[in-house]
Amino acid sequence: MEAVGGTGDAEAVGGPEGAGGTGGPAGSGSPPGAGASAAGLTARDEAVLAVERRSWPGPGPKERAIREQLGISPTRYYQLLNALLDDPRALAHDPVTVNRLRRVRDARRARR
C-alpha cells in the first residue's frame, strides 16, 4: 500500500507502508449493519468516498477536511479507503471513484 501523488488523485492510497489491519469487511471498524445504507456501506464509508471524490488543491486542505469532517487522522482515513477499494459494496456505490483509485493503486504496484 503506497502513496499516490497528485492533487486530483488521492495523496495516498493506503497511507504508510504496511498500514493495514482495518476492522470489518469495509474497514469501518463499526459493527455490521451500524448505519448501513442501501448499498451496505456505513455512513463513514460513504463519507470517505465522498472526500475522495472531490478535487483538492493540495494535501493540506484535504487532510484538514479529513480531520474536521470525519474526525479521524489522515493515516486512518487511508487505511479505511484502501479497504474500501477491495469492497464490492463500495464499487456498487461509487464505481467511478473506486475504479479510478484502483487504477492508481495498481499502477503504483506495477512500478515496484
Coordinates of N, CA and C in Angstrom, one line a residue:
M1 N 0.8 -1.2 0.0 CA 0.0 0.0 0.0 C 0.9 1.2 0.0
E2 N 0.8 2.1 -1.0 CA 1.7 3.2 -1.2 C 1.0 4.5 -1.3
A3 N 1.8 5.5 -1.3 CA 1.3 6.9 -1.5 C 1.0 7.0 -3.0
V4 N 0.0 7.8 -3.3 CA -0.3 8.2 -4.7 C -0.2 9.7 -4.8
G5 N 0.6 10.2 -5.7 CA 0.8 11.6 -5.8 C -0.2 12.3 -6.7
G6 N -0.2 13.6 -6.7 CA -1.1 14.4 -7.5 C -2.2 15.0 -6.7
T7 N -2.6 16.2 -7.2 CA -3.7 16.9 -6.4 C -5.1 16.4 -6.9
G8 N -5.2 15.9 -8.0 CA -6.5 15.4 -8.5 C -6.8 14.0 -8.0
D9 N -5.7 13.3 -7.7 CA -5.9 11.9 -7.2 C -5.7 11.9 -5.7
A10 N -5.9 10.7 -5.1 CA -5.6 10.6 -3.7 C -4.2 10.9 -3.4
E11 N -3.9 11.6 -2.3 CA -2.5 11.8 -2.0 C -1.9 10.4 -1.6
A12 N -2.6 9.5 -1.1 CA -2.1 8.2 -0.7 C -3.3 7.2 -0.8
V13 N -3.0 6.1 -1.2 CA -4.0 5.0 -1.1 C -3.4 4.0 -0.2
G14 N -3.8 4.0 1.0 CA -3.3 3.0 2.0 C -2.4 3.6 3.0
G15 N -2.1 4.9 2.8 CA -1.3 5.6 3.8 C 0.1 5.0 3.9
P16 N 0.7 4.9 5.1 CA 2.0 4.4 5.3 C 2.2 3.0 4.9
E17 N 3.3 2.6 4.5 CA 3.6 1.2 4.0 C 3.2 0.2 5.1
G18 N 2.4 -0.7 4.7 CA 2.0 -1.8 5.6 C 1.0 -1.4 6.6
A19 N 0.3 -0.3 6.4 CA -0.7 0.1 7.4 C -2.0 -0.5 7.1
G20 N -2.2 -1.8 7.5 CA -3.4 -2.5 7.3 C -4.1 -2.7 8.6
G21 N -4.8 -3.8 8.7 CA -5.5 -4.1 10.0 C -6.7 -3.3 10.3
T22 N -7.5 -3.1 9.3 CA -8.8 -2.4 9.5 C -9.8 -3.4 10.0
G23 N -10.8 -2.9 10.7 CA -11.9 -3.7 11.2 C -13.0 -3.8 10.2
G24 N -13.8 -4.9 10.2 CA -14.9 -5.1 9.4 C -14.6 -5.3 7.9
P25 N -15.6 -5.8 7.1 CA -15.3 -6.0 5.7 C -14.9 -4.8 5.0
A26 N -15.5 -3.6 5.3 CA -15.2 -2.4 4.6 C -14.2 -1.6 5.4
G27 N -13.7 -2.1 6.5 CA -12.7 -1.5 7.3 C -13.2 -0.3 8.1
S28 N -14.5 -0.3 8.3 CA -15.1 0.9 9.0 C -14.9 0.8 10.5
G29 N -14.6 -0.4 11.0 CA -14.5 -0.5 12.5 C -15.8 -0.5 13.2
S30 N -16.9 -0.4 12.4 CA -18.2 -0.4 13.0 C -18.8 -1.8 13.0
P31 N -19.8 -2.0 13.9 CA -20.4 -3.3 13.9 C -21.2 -3.5 12.6
P32 N -21.4 -4.7 12.1 CA -22.1 -4.9 10.9 C -23.5 -4.3 11.0
G33 N -23.9 -3.6 10.0 CA -25.3 -3.0 10.0 C -25.4 -1.7 10.7
A34 N -24.4 -1.2 11.3 CA -24.4 0.1 12.1 C -24.4 1.2 11.1
G35 N -25.6 1.8 10.9 CA -25.6 3.0 10.0 C -25.4 2.6 8.5
A36 N -25.7 1.4 8.1 CA -25.5 1.0 6.8 C -26.6 1.5 5.8
S37 N -26.1 1.9 4.6 CA -27.0 2.4 3.6 C -27.6 1.3 2.8
A38 N -28.4 1.6 1.8 CA -29.0 0.6 0.9 C -27.9 -0.2 0.2
A39 N -26.7 0.4 0.0 CA -25.6 -0.3 -0.7 C -24.9 -1.2 0.3
G40 N -25.2 -1.0 1.6 CA -24.5 -1.8 2.6 C -23.3 -1.1 3.2
L41 N -23.0 0.1 2.8 CA -21.9 0.8 3.3 C -22.4 1.6 4.5
T42 N -21.5 1.8 5.5 CA -21.8 2.7 6.6 C -21.7 4.1 6.2
A43 N -22.2 5.0 7.0 CA -22.2 6.4 6.8 C -20.7 6.9 6.7
R44 N -19.8 6.3 7.5 CA -18.4 6.7 7.5 C -17.8 6.3 6.1
D45 N -18.1 5.1 5.7 CA -17.6 4.6 4.4 C -18.0 5.5 3.3
E46 N -19.3 5.9 3.3 CA -19.8 6.8 2.2 C -19.1 8.2 2.3
A47 N -18.8 8.6 3.6 CA -18.1 9.9 3.7 C -16.7 9.9 3.2
V48 N -16.0 8.7 3.5 CA -14.7 8.5 3.0 C -14.7 8.6 1.5
L49 N -15.6 8.0 0.8 CA -15.7 8.0 -0.7 C -16.0 9.4 -1.1
A50 N -16.9 10.1 -0.4 CA -17.2 11.5 -0.8 C -16.0 12.4 -0.7
V51 N -15.2 12.3 0.3 CA -14.0 13.1 0.4 C -13.1 12.8 -0.8
E52 N -12.9 11.5 -1.1 CA -12.0 11.1 -2.2 C -12.6 11.6 -3.5
R53 N -13.8 11.7 -3.7 CA -14.5 12.1 -4.9 C -14.1 13.5 -5.3
R54 N -13.9 14.3 -4.3 CA -13.6 15.8 -4.6 C -12.2 16.0 -5.2
S55 N -12.1 17.1 -5.8 CA -10.8 17.5 -6.3 C -10.2 18.5 -5.2
W56 N -8.9 18.3 -4.9 CA -8.3 19.0 -3.8 C -7.1 19.8 -4.4
P57 N -6.9 21.1 -4.0 CA -5.8 21.9 -4.5 C -4.4 21.4 -4.0
G58 N -4.4 20.6 -2.9 CA -3.2 20.1 -2.4 C -3.5 19.2 -1.2
P59 N -2.4 18.6 -0.6 CA -2.6 17.7 0.6 C -3.1 18.4 1.8
G60 N -2.8 19.7 2.1 CA -3.1 20.4 3.3 C -4.7 20.5 3.5
P61 N -5.4 21.1 2.5 CA -6.8 21.2 2.7 C -7.5 19.9 2.8
K62 N -7.0 18.9 2.1 CA -7.7 17.5 2.2 C -7.5 16.9 3.6
E63 N -6.3 17.0 4.1 CA -6.0 16.5 5.4 C -6.8 17.2 6.5
R64 N -7.0 18.5 6.3 CA -7.8 19.3 7.2 C -9.2 18.9 7.2
A65 N -9.7 18.6 6.0 CA -11.1 18.2 5.8 C -11.3 16.8 6.4
I66 N -10.4 15.9 6.2 CA -10.5 14.6 6.8 C -10.6 14.7 8.3
R67 N -9.8 15.5 8.9 CA -9.8 15.6 10.4 C -11.1 16.3 10.8
E68 N -11.6 17.3 10.1 CA -12.8 18.1 10.5 C -14.1 17.3 10.2
Q69 N -14.2 16.8 9.0 CA -15.4 16.2 8.6 C -15.6 14.8 9.1
L70 N -14.5 14.0 9.2 CA -14.6 12.6 9.5 C -14.1 12.4 11.0
G71 N -13.4 13.3 11.5 CA -12.9 13.1 12.9 C -11.9 12.0 13.1
I72 N -11.1 11.7 12.0 CA -10.1 10.7 12.1 C -8.8 11.3 11.5
S73 N -7.7 10.6 11.8 CA -6.4 11.0 11.2 C -6.3 10.7 9.8
P74 N -5.5 11.4 9.0 CA -5.3 11.0 7.6 C -4.8 9.6 7.4
T75 N -3.9 9.1 8.3 CA -3.4 7.7 8.2 C -4.6 6.7 8.3
R76 N -5.5 6.9 9.3 CA -6.6 6.0 9.4 C -7.6 6.1 8.2
Y77 N -7.7 7.4 7.7 CA -8.5 7.6 6.5 C -8.0 6.7 5.4
Y78 N -6.7 6.7 5.1 CA -6.2 6.0 4.0 C -6.3 4.5 4.3
Q79 N -6.2 4.0 5.5 CA -6.4 2.6 5.8 C -7.9 2.2 5.4
L80 N -8.8 3.1 5.8 CA -10.2 2.8 5.5 C -10.4 2.8 4.0
L81 N -9.9 3.8 3.3 CA -10.0 4.0 1.9 C -9.5 2.7 1.2
N82 N -8.3 2.3 1.6 CA -7.7 1.1 0.9 C -8.6 -0.1 1.1
A83 N -9.2 -0.3 2.2 CA -10.1 -1.4 2.4 C -11.3 -1.3 1.6
L84 N -11.8 -0.1 1.4 CA -13.0 0.2 0.6 C -12.7 -0.2 -0.9
L85 N -11.5 0.0 -1.3 CA -11.2 -0.2 -2.7 C -11.4 -1.7 -3.1
D86 N -11.3 -2.6 -2.1 CA -11.5 -4.0 -2.3 C -12.9 -4.5 -1.9
D87 N -13.8 -3.6 -1.5 CA -15.1 -3.9 -1.1 C -16.1 -3.8 -2.3
P88 N -16.8 -4.8 -2.7 CA -17.7 -4.7 -3.8 C -18.9 -3.8 -3.5
R89 N -19.2 -3.6 -2.2 CA -20.3 -2.6 -1.9 C -19.8 -1.2 -2.2
A90 N -18.6 -0.9 -2.0 CA -18.0 0.5 -2.4 C -18.0 0.6 -3.9
L91 N -17.7 -0.4 -4.6 CA -17.7 -0.4 -6.1 C -19.1 -0.1 -6.6
A92 N -20.1 -0.8 -6.0 CA -21.5 -0.5 -6.4 C -22.0 0.9 -6.0
H93 N -21.5 1.4 -4.9 CA -21.9 2.7 -4.5 C -21.3 3.9 -5.4
D94 N -20.0 3.8 -5.7 CA -19.3 4.8 -6.4 C -18.3 4.2 -7.4
P95 N -18.7 3.6 -8.5 CA -17.8 2.9 -9.4 C -16.8 3.8 -10.0
V96 N -17.1 5.0 -10.3 CA -16.1 5.9 -10.9 C -14.9 6.2 -10.0
T97 N -15.2 6.5 -8.8 CA -14.1 6.8 -7.8 C -13.3 5.6 -7.5
V98 N -14.0 4.5 -7.2 CA -13.3 3.3 -6.8 C -12.5 2.7 -7.9
N99 N -13.0 2.7 -9.1 CA -12.2 2.2 -10.3 C -11.0 3.2 -10.5
R100 N -11.1 4.5 -10.4 CA -10.0 5.4 -10.6 C -8.9 5.1 -9.6
L101 N -9.3 5.0 -8.3 CA -8.3 4.7 -7.3 C -7.7 3.3 -7.4
R102 N -8.4 2.4 -7.9 CA -7.8 1.0 -8.1 C -6.8 1.1 -9.2
R103 N -7.1 1.9 -10.3 CA -6.1 2.0 -11.3 C -4.8 2.7 -10.8
V104 N -5.0 3.7 -10.0 CA -3.8 4.4 -9.4 C -3.0 3.5 -8.6
R105 N -3.7 2.7 -7.7 CA -3.0 1.8 -6.8 C -2.3 0.7 -7.7
D106 N -3.0 0.2 -8.6 CA -2.4 -0.9 -9.5 C -1.2 -0.4 -10.3
A107 N -1.2 0.8 -10.7 CA -0.1 1.4 -11.5 C 1.1 1.5 -10.6
R108 N 0.9 2.0 -9.3 CA 2.0 2.1 -8.4 C 2.6 0.7 -8.0
R109 N 1.7 -0.3 -7.9 CA 2.2 -1.6 -7.6 C 3.0 -2.2 -8.8
A110 N 2.6 -1.9 -10.0 CA 3.3 -2.4 -11.2 C 4.7 -1.8 -11.3
R111 N 4.9 -0.5 -10.8 CA 6.2 0.1 -10.9 C 7.2 -0.4 -9.9
R112 N 6.7 -1.1 -8.9 CA 7.6 -1.6 -7.8 C 8.4 -2.8 -8.3

